[in-house]
XYZ file of C-alpha atoms in Angstrom:
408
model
C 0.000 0.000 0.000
C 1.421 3.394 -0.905
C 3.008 5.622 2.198
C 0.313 8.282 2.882
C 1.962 11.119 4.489
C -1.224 13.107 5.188
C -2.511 11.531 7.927
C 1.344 11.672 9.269
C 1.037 15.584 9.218
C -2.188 15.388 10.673
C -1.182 13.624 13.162
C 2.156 16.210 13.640
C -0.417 19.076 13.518
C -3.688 17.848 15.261
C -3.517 15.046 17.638
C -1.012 16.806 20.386
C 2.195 14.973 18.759
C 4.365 17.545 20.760
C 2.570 16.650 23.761
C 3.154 12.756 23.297
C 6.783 13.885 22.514
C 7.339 16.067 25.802
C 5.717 13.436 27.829
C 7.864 10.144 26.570
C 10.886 12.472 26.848
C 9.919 13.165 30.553
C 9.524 9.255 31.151
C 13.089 8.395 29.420
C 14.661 11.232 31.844
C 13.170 8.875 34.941
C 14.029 5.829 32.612
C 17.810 7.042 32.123
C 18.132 7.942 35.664
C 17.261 4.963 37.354
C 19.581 3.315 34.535
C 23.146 5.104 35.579
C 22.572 6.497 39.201
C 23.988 3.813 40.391
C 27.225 4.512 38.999
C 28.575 7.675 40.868
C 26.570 6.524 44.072
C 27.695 3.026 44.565
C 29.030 3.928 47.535
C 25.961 4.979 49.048
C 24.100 2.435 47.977
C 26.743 -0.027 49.318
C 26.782 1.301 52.626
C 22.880 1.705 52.651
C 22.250 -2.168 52.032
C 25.290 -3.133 53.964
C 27.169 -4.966 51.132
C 30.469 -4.757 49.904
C 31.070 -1.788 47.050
C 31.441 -5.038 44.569
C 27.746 -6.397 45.105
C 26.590 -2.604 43.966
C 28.966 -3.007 40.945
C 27.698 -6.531 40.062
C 24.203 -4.566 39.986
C 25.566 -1.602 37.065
C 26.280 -5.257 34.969
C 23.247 -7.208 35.533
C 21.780 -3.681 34.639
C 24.145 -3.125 31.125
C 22.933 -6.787 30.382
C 19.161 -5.787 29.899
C 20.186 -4.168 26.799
C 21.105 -7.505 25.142
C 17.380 -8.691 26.518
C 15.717 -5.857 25.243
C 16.325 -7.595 21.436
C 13.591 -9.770 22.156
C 10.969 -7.325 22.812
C 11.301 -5.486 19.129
C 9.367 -7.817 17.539
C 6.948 -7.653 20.185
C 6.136 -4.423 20.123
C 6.067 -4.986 16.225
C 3.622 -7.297 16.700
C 0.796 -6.026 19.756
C 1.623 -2.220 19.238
C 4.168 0.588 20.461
C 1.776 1.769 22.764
C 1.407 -1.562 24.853
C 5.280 -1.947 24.875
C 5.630 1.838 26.219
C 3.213 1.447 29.102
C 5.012 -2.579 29.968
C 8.470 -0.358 29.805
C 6.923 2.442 32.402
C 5.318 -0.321 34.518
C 8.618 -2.589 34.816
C 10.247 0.708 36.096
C 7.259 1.865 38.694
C 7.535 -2.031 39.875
C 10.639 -1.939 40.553
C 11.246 1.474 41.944
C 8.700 1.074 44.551
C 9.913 -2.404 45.549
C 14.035 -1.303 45.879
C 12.587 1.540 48.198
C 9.942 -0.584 49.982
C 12.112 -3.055 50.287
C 15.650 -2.307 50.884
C 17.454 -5.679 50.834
C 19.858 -6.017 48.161
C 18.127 -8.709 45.892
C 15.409 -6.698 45.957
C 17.474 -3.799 44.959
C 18.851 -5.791 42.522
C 15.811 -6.773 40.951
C 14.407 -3.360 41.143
C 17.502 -1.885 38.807
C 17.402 -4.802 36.471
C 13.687 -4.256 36.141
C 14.389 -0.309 35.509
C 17.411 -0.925 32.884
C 14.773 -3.571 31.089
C 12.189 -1.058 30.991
C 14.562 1.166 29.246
C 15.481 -1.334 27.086
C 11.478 -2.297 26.036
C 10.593 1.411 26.055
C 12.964 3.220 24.230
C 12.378 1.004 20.989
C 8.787 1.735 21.188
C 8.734 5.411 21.339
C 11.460 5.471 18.801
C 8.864 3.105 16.317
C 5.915 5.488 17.138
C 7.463 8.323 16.119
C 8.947 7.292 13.119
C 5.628 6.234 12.086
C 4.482 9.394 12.638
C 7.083 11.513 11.335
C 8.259 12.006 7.636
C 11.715 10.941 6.950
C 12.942 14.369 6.581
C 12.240 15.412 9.925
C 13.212 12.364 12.127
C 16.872 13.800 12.954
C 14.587 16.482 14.375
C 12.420 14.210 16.518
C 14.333 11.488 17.323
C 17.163 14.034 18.887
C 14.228 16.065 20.539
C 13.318 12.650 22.775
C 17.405 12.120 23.360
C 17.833 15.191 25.018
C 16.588 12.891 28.187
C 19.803 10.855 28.132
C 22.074 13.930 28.618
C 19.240 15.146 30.840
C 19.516 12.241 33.200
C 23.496 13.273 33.426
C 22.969 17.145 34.251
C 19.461 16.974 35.939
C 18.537 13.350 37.114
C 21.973 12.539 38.796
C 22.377 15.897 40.649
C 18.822 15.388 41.932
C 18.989 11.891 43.147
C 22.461 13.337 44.742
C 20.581 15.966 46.748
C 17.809 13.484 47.411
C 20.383 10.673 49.340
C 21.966 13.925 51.250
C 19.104 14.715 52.512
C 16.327 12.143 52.380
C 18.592 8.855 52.511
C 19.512 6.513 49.901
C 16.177 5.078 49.246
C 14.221 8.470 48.394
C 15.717 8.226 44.620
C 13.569 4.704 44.539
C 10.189 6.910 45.458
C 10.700 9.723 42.989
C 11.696 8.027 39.911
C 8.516 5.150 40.509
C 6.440 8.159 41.144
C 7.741 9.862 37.947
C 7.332 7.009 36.365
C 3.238 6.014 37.327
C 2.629 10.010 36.463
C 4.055 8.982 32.880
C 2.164 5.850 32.892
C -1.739 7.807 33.194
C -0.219 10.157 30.858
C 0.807 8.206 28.156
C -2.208 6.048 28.918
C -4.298 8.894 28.238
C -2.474 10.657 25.602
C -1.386 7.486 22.846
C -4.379 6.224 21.294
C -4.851 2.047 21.356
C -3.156 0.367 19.183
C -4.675 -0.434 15.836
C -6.288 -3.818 15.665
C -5.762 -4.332 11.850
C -1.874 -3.745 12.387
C -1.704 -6.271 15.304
C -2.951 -8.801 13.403
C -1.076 -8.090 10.440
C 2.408 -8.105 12.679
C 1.098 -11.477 14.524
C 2.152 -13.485 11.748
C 5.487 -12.560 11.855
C 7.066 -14.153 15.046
C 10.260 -13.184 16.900
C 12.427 -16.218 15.059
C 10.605 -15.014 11.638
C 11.229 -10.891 12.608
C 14.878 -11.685 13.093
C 15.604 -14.023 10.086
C 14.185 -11.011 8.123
C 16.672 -8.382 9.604
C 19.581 -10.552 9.095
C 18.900 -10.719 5.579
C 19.111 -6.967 4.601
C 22.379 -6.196 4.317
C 21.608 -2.490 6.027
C 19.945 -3.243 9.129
C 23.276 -5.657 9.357
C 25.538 -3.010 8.640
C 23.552 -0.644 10.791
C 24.315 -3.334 14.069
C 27.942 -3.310 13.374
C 28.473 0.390 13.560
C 26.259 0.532 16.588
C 28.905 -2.472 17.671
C 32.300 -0.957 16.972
C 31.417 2.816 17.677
C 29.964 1.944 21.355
C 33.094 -0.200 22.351
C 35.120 2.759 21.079
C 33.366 4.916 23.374
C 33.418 2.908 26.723
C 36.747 2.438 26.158
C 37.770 5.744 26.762
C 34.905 6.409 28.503
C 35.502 3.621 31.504
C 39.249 5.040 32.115
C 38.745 8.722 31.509
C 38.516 9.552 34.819
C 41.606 7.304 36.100
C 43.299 9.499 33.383
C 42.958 12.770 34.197
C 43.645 12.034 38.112
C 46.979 10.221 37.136
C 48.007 13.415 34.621
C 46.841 16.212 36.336
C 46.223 14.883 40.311
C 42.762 15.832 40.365
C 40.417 15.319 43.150
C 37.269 13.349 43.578
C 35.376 16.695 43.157
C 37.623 18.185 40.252
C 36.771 15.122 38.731
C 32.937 15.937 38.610
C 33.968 18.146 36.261
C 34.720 16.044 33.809
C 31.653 14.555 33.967
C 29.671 17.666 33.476
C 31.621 18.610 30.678
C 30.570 15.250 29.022
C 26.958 16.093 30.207
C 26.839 19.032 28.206
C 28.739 17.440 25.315
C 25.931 14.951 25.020
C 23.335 17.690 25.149
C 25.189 19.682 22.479
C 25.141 16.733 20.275
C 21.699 16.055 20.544
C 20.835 19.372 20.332
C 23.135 19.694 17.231
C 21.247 16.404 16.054
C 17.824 18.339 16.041
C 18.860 21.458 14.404
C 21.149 20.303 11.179
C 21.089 16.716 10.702
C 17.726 16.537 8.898
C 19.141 19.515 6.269
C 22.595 17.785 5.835
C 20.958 14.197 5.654
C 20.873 11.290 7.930
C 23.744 9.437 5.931
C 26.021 12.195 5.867
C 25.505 13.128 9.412
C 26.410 10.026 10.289
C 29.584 9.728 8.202
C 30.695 13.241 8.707
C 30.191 13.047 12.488
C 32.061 9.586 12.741
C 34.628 10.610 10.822
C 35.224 13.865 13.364
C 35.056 11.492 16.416
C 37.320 9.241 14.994
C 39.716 12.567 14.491
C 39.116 13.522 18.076
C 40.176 9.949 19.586
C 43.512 10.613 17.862
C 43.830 14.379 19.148
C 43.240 13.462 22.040
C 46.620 12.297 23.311
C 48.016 15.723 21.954
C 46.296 17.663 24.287
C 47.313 15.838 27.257
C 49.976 19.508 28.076
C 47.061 20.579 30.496
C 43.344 19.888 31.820
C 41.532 22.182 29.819
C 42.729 21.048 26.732
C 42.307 17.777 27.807
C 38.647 18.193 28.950
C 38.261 20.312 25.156
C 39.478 17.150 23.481
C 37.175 15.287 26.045
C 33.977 17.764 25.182
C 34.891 17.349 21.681
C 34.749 13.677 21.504
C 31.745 13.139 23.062
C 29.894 15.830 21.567
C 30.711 14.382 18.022
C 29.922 11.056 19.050
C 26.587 11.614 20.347
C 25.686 13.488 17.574
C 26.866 10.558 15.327
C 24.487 8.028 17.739
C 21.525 9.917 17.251
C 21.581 10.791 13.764
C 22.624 6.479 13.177
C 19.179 6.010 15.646
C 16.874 8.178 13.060
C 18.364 6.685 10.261
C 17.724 3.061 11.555
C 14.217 4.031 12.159
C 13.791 3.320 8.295
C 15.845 0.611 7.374
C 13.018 -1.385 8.130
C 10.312 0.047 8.126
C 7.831 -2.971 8.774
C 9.574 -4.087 11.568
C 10.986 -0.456 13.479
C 10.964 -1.678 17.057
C 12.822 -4.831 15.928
C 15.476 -2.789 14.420
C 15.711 -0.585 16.997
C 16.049 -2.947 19.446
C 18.412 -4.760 17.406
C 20.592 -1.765 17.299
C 20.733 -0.943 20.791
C 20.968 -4.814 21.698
C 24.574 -4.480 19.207
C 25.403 -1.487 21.511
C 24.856 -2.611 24.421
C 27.136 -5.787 23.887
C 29.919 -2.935 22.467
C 29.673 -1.084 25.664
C 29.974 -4.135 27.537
C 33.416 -5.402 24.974
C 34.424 -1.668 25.352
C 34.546 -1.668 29.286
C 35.869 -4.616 29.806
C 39.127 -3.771 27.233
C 39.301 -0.110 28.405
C 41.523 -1.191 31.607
C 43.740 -3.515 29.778
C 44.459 -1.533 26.749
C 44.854 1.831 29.047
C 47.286 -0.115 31.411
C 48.817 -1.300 28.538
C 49.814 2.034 26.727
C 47.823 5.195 28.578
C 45.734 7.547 27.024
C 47.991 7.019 23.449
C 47.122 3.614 23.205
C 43.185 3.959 24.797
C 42.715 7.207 21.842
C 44.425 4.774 18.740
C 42.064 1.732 19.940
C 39.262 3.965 20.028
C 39.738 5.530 16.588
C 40.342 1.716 14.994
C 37.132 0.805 16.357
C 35.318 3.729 15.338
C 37.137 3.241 11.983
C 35.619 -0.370 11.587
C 32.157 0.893 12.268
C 32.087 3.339 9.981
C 33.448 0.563 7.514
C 30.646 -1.167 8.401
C 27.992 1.409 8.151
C 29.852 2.240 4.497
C 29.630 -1.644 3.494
C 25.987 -1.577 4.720
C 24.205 1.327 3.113
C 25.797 0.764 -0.229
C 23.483 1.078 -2.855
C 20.406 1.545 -0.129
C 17.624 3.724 -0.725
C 14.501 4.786 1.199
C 11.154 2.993 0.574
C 8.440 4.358 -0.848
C 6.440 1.876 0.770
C 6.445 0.781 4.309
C 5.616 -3.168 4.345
C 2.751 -3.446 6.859
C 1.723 0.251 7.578
């Protein structure tokens, strides 16, 4: 059936798309949150519960691992509707908030961030699906980076507030807000998303998870599209996993100096998504995603230039980070059409690839830092960067946009 892009603008212009946008952004900011507070409050948490500070560290991996889970919920969503698979994300992360503050034992804890990371992990493919349904081609940079300002969000806003929160209402408080945030977004989006079309459930229902997969592994796109979201996310948690040990070792910073660092990368991400929204639509999805690897792959190299003092470092820092998240969230809009039958599979296909990268990335960033400092951590990085964009090249050779979106 032909794409009709009428009802899209209608639906841009008349049914409160804005609102629907502002809303799911709102939920991934509680979403994000809950998924990397953990990290610079281990501590607390460790001394709240009464465990060592590596039981709170096995709970950051059991909560990277939901990403690879999340795979199998594309082709749900594909199949009984975006909006069911939003609302499941939103209540996995209300369940689980309540219970880790209700409940304060550390399996329970436990559960309650692996149910908040898997919520992330079923949402974010959903919302990312609905809007590209809804949304012409040649303004999904726009819209896609509009609903990613949340993950930068959750590093300048979410973090500082949960830090206020344990200073002054304990360690569990963070639990109560982010569940509460969460059940607001629930009756929101509840009342907000209309039900899901019956006519496209039972279209997707023929196509099972096994069948849903088998189909993305034969497009050479969508398989190019997973190895650049791969290589590029190992690149980055390998730096990104010793930066900090780098910067106190070259310039004896202290545990508070350091926080600087991580707001500069805060605002880096923001400036890439923001950067996302405004141009990447005009220059085009592939090109924004070539151009901006190819600058990130330029900065990893810099980077070991600028190690002759901290504020060049932290520019080289800024710099890298800001290109790559630009490069991430134009590479997320343009895998919103690849398939476009089967969006939420893709999507969660994509992140599934990225999530194992981060996991390769962190787990080499030690070694390989160890092994030759910040020279060695920067030339890894830009190889692995290098192969994804290989991959992306190798991928989208010869692709073009359909005209017609099998089973819309």
């Amino acid at each position: 059936m032909p794409q009709n892009t009428t009802p899209v603008i209608q639906d841009m212009k008349g049914s409160g798309l804005a609102w629907k946008v502002c809303m799911a952004t709102l939920c991934r900011l509680a979403l994000n949150t809950a998924r990397r507070f953990a990290y610079p409050f281990a501590p607390a948490l460790s001394r709240g519960m009464g465990v060592p500070l590596t039981a709170v560290t096995s709970i950051i991996a059991v909560n990277q691992s939901t990403a690879i889970l999340g795979m199998f919920f594309g082709p749900l969503a594909d199949r009984l509707g975006y909006r069911l698979m939003m609302l499941s994300g939103l209540g996995m992360l209300v369940l689980g908030m309540f219970a880790g503050g209700f409940l304060p034992f550390y399996g329970v804890v436990l559960t309650a961030l692996f149910l908040a990371g898997l919520g992330k992990s079923v949402f974010d493919p959903a919302i990312q699906a609905y809007i590209s349904q809804r949304v012409p081609f040649h303004r999904r940079g726009l819209f896609i980076g509009l609903i990613e300002f949340s993950w930068a969000g959750s590093t300048l806003l979410g973090i500082p507030l949960a830090g206020l929160l344990i200073e002054y209402m304990g360690w569990r408080s963070p639990f109560f807000v982010m569940g509460g945030v969460g059940l607001i977004g629930m009756v929101a989006l509840n009342i907000l998303l209309p039900k899901d079309e019956k006519k496209t459930i039972r279209h997707q229902s023929a196509s099972g998870l096994w069948s849903a997969w088998t189909r993305l592994c034969q497009e050479r796109a969508a398989l190019g599209a997973l190895g650049f979201g791969f290589f590029a996310s190992a690149a980055n948690d390998n730096l990104f996993v010793v930066y900090g040990a780098w910067l106190e070792k070259s310039f004896s910073l202290s545990i508070v100096a350091l926080g600087l660092g991580t707001s500069v990368i805060g605002i880096a991400e923001l400036s890439g998504e923001g950067l996302t929204a405004a141009i990447s639509d005009r220059l085009g999805l592939k090109r924004s995603v070539a151009s901006g690897m190819s600058l990130c792959i330029s900065s990893y190299v810099a980077l070991p230039l600028l190690e002759q003092t901290l504020s060049l470092s932290l520019c080289g820092l800024f710099f890298i980070f800001l290109t790559y998240e630009f490069t991430i969230v134009s590479a997320l809009s343009l895998c919103t059409e690849l398939l476009p039958g089967l969006r939420a599979t893709m999507m969660s296909g994509f992140l599934a690839a990225a999530g194992v990268g981060r996991v390769i990335g962190a787990l080499m960033g030690g070694p390989v830092w160890l092994a030759g400092g910040i020279l060695m951590t920067g030339a890894v990085s830009a190889v692995m960067s290098g192969l994804g964009l290989a991959c992306l090249i190798w991928g989208l050779r010869g692709w073009q946009r359909m005209e017609r979106d099998e089973g819309e």
